[in-house]
XYZ file of C-alpha atoms in Angstrom:
327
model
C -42.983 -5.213 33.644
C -40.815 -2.225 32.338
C -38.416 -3.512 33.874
C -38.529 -7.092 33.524
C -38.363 -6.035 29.496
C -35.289 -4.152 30.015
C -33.503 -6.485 31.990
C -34.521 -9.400 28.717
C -33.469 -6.415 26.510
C -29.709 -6.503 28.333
C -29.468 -9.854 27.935
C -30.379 -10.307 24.554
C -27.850 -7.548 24.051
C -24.772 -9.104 26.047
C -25.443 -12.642 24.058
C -25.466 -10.888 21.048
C -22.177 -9.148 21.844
C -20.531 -12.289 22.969
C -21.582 -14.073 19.928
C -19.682 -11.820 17.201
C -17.273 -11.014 19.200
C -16.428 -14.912 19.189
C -16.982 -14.912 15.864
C -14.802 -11.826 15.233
C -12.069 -14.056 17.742
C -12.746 -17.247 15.195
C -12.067 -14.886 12.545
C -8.803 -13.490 13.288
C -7.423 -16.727 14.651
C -8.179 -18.292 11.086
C -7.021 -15.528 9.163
C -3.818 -15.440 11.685
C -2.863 -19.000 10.449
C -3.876 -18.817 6.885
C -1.477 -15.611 6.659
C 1.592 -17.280 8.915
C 1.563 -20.087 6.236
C 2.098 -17.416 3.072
C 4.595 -15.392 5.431
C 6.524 -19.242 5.817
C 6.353 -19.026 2.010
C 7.110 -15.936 0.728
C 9.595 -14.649 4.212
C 12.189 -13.976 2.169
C 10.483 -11.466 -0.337
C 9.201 -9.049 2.759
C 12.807 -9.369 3.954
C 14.445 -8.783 0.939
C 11.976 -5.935 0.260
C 12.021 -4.097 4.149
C 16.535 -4.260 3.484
C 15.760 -2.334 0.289
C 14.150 0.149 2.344
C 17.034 0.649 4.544
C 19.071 0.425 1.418
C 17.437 3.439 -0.492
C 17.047 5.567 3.165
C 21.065 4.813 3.109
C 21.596 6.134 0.050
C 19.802 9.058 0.831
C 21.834 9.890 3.442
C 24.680 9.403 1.876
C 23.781 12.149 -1.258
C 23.217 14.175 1.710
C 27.670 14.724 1.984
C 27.518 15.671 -1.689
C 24.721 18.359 -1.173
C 26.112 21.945 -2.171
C 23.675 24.720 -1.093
C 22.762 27.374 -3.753
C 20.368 29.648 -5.401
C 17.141 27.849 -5.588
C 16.230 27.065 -9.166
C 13.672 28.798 -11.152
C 10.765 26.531 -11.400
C 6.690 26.567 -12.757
C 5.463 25.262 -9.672
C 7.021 27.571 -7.398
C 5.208 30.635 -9.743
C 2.384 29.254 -9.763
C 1.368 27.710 -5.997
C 1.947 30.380 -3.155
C 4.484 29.251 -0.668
C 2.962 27.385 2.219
C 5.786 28.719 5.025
C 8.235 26.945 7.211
C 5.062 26.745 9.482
C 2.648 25.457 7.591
C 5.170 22.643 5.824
C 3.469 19.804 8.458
C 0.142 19.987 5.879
C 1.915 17.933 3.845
C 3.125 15.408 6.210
C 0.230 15.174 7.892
C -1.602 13.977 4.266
C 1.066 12.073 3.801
C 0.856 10.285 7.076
C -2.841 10.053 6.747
C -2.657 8.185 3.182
C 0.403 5.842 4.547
C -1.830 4.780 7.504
C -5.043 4.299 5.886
C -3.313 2.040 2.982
C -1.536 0.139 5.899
C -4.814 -0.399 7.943
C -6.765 -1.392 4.667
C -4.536 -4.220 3.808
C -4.843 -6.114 7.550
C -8.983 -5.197 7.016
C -9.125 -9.482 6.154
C -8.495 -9.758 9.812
C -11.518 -7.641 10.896
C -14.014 -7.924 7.923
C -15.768 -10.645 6.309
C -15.551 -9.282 3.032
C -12.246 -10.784 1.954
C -10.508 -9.813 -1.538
C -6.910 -10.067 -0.537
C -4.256 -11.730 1.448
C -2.109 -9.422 3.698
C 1.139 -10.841 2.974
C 1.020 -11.221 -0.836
C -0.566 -7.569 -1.248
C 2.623 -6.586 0.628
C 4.896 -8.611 -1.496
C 3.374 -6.856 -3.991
C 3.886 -2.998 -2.531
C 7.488 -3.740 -1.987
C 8.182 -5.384 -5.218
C 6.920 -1.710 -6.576
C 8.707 0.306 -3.747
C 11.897 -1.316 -4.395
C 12.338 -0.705 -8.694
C 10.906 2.989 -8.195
C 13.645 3.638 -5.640
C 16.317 1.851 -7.314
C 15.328 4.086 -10.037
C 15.490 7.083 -8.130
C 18.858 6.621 -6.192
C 20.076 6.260 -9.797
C 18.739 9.751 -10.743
C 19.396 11.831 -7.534
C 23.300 10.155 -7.404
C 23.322 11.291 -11.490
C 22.963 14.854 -10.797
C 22.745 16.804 -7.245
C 20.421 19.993 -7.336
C 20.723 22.712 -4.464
C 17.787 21.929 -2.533
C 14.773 23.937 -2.353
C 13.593 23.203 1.291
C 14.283 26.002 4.072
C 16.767 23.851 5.728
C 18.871 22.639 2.612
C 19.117 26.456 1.365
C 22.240 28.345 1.751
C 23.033 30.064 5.654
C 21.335 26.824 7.123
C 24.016 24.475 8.885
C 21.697 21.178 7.960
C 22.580 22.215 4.477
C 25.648 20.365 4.352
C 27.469 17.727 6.609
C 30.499 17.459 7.919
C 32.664 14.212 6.817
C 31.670 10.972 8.770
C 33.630 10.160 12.005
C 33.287 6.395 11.448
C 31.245 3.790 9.004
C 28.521 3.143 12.153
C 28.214 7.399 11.726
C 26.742 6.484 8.019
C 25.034 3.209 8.765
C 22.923 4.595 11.672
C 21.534 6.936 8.882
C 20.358 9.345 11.617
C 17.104 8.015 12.010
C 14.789 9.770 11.893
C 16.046 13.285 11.994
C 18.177 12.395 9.030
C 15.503 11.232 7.203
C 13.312 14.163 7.590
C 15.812 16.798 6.994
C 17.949 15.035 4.242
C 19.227 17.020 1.271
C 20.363 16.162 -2.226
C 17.801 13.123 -3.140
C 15.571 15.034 -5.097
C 14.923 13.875 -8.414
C 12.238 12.165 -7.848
C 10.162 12.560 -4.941
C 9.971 9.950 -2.449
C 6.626 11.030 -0.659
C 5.113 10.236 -4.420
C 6.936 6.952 -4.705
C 5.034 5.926 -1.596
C 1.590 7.382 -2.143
C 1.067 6.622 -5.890
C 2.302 2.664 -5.223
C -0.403 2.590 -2.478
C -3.203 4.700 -4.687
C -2.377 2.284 -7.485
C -2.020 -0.900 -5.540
C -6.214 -0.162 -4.761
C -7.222 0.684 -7.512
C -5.942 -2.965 -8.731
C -7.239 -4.689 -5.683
C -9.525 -2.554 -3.669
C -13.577 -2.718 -4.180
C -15.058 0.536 -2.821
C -14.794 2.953 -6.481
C -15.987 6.100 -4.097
C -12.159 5.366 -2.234
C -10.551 4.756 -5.656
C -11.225 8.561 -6.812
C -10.590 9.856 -3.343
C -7.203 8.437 -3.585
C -6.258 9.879 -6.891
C -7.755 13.517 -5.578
C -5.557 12.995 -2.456
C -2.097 11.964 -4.624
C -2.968 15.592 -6.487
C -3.501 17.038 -3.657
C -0.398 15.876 -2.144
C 1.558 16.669 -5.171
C 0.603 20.378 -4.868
C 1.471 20.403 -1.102
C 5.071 19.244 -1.886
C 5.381 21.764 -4.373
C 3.765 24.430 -1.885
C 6.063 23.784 0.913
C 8.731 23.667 -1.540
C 10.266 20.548 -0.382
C 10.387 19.278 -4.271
C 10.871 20.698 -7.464
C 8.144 20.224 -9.647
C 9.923 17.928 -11.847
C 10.472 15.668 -9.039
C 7.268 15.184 -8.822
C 5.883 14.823 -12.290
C 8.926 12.574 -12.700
C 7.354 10.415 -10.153
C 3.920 10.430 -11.315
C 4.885 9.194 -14.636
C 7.662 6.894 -13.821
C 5.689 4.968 -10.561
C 2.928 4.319 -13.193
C 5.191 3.154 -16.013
C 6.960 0.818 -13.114
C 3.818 -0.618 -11.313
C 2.464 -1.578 -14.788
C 5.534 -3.287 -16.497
C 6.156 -4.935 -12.806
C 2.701 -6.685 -12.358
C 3.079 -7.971 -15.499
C 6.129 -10.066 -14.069
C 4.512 -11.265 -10.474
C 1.583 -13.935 -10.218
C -2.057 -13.604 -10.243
C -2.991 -12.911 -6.371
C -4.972 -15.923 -5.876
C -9.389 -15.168 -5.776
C -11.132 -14.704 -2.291
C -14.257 -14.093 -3.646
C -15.519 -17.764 -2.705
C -16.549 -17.290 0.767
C -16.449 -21.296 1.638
C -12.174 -21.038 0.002
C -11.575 -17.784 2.379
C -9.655 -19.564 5.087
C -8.050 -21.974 2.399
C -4.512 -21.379 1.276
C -4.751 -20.662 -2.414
C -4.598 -23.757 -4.615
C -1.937 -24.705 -6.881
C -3.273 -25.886 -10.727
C -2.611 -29.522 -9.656
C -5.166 -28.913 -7.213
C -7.484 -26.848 -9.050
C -7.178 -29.511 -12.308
C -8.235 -32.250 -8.987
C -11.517 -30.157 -8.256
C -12.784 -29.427 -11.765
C -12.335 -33.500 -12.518
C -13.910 -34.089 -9.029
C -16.906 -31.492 -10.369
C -17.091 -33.071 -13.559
C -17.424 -36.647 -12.169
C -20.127 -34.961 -9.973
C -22.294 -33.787 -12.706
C -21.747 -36.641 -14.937
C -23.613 -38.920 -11.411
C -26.594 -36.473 -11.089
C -25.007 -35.147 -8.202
C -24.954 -31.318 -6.924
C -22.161 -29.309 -6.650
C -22.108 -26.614 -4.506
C -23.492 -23.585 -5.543
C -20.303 -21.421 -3.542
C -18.144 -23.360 -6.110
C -20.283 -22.628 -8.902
C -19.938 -19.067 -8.031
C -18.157 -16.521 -10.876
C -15.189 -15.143 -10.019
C -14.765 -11.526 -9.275
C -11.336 -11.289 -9.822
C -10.044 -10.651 -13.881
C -5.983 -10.721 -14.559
C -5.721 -10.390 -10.991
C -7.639 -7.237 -10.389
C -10.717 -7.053 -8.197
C -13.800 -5.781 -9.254
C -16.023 -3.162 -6.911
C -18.263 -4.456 -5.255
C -21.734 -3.188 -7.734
C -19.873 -5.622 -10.479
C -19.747 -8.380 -8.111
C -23.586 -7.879 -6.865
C -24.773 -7.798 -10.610
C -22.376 -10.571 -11.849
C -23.590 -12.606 -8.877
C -27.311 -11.829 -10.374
C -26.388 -12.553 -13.520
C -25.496 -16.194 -12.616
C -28.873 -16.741 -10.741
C -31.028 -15.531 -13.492
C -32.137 -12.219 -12.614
């Protein structure tokens, strides 16, 4: 009998497996398609945005000939935090790396999870869209004025601290990747590293649902400001520059790009997002429904979760839901 009951047990347990993970397969295949069409559509935005990336790392490198070693300049930052050591400077990376890879993970989750609040390609249209004015900004700033760098291998005696003259244009277009990125010189004012993980802290706060992640995400951006300054890889004003100028850019540049469309409506998840010629079609077609004596369906009915184009957490969602249903 024992193990007649263990052998149902299996079973029950392997058609339980298969089911979800054909469901899971279902999943991604639909979300696959629904996110190929808005790549068809907005193609030339990610493209545009990924060649300003190569742009700005290009124009790093090129600040890089201009760099003069020199004294390193007397800043608040550097009194106040001890300095981390050439051997400890990877903490910083490694948060950095950490924050860059859980962002990037979080916005393919509508692949995985059933809770769906975004679309993968239009967050990114978004990210870029904020990447791209920050660092125009910035190559701006660090081309304006070149400060002796404060990291170990941009200070004076090191022979990264300067280069020699290019050999050819291919020389400067490779850009060194990525040893030339890591130990670049010159593009200081402001920080990169805070470009990055302030448009990705800010980009869920707007759009993300868990609040517990939200304040995690502004403790790690602190955190990660004090490591840069620590491991003295940044002037402090290059990275209160950033805080204050990525905030001031994210906020007058969503003001300029559409509403990300609502997911909340679990029946519209695998839908494209409808245009108002559409959505004027349904509310008539709702209308006429009514007017009949006929239902509509209580998915449609259901209040949207989604204000100015920023998603509520979750709790707001449960309790608006509630509020709809009477309780």
């Amino acid at each position: 009998m024992l193990s007649l009951h263990a052998y149902k047990e299996q079973n029950n347990m392997s058609l339980y497996i298969n089911r979800e993970a054909s469901k899971l397969w279902k999943r991604i295949c639909a979300e696959t398609t629904t996110e190929i069409n808005l790549l068809a559509e907005n193609w030339k935005y990610i493209l545009g945005g990924l060649i300003c990336q190569y742009l700005h790392g290009l124009a790093a490198r090129g600040v890089h000939y201009f760099h003069k070693p020199g004294p390193t300049l007397q800043d608040v930052g550097f009194f106040l935090l001890p300095e981390l050591g050439q051997d400890k400077a990877y903490i910083s990376e490694t948060l950095f790396t950490f924050i860059f890879l859980s962002f990037v993970l979080w916005t393919f989750h509508p692949f995985i999870l059933k809770s769906k609040k975004i679309y993968t390609v239009l967050i990114w249209c978004r990210v870029l869209a904020f990447l791209v004015a920050s660092q125009f900004l910035r190559i701006i700033t660090f081309y304006s004025t070149q400060l002796p760098g404060p990291n170990y291998h941009c200070r004076e005696g090191s022979r990264l601290a300067t280069l020699p003259s290019p050999k050819s244009v291919l020389e400067v277009l490779l850009i060194n990747f990525p040893h030339g990125v890591i130990y670049g010189c010159g593009d200081l004012i402001f920080s990169s590293h805070m470009i990055f993980t302030l448009v990705f802290v800010l980009t869920y706060q707007r759009y993300g649902t868990r609040r517990c992640i939200k304040q995690l995400g502004f403790v790690l951006a602190m955190i990660q400001s004090l490591l840069i300054i620590a491991s003295r890889k940044h002037y402090t004003v290059d990275v209160v520059v950033a805080w204050y100028t990525v905030n001031l850019v994210v906020f007058f540049v969503e003001k300029k790009l559409p509403e990300l469309p609502d997911r909340s409506n679990a029946a519209a998840a695998l839908l494209l997002p409808l245009s108002n010629k559409d959505r004027d079609v349904r509310t008539k077609e709702e209308n006429h429904k009514l007017l009949n004596g006929n239902s509509v369906d209580p998915a449609d009915r259901r209040q949207r979760t989604q204000l100015n184009g920023k998603i509520l957490e979750d709790v707001n969602t449960h309790l608006a839901d509630s509020a709809m249903n009477g309780a």
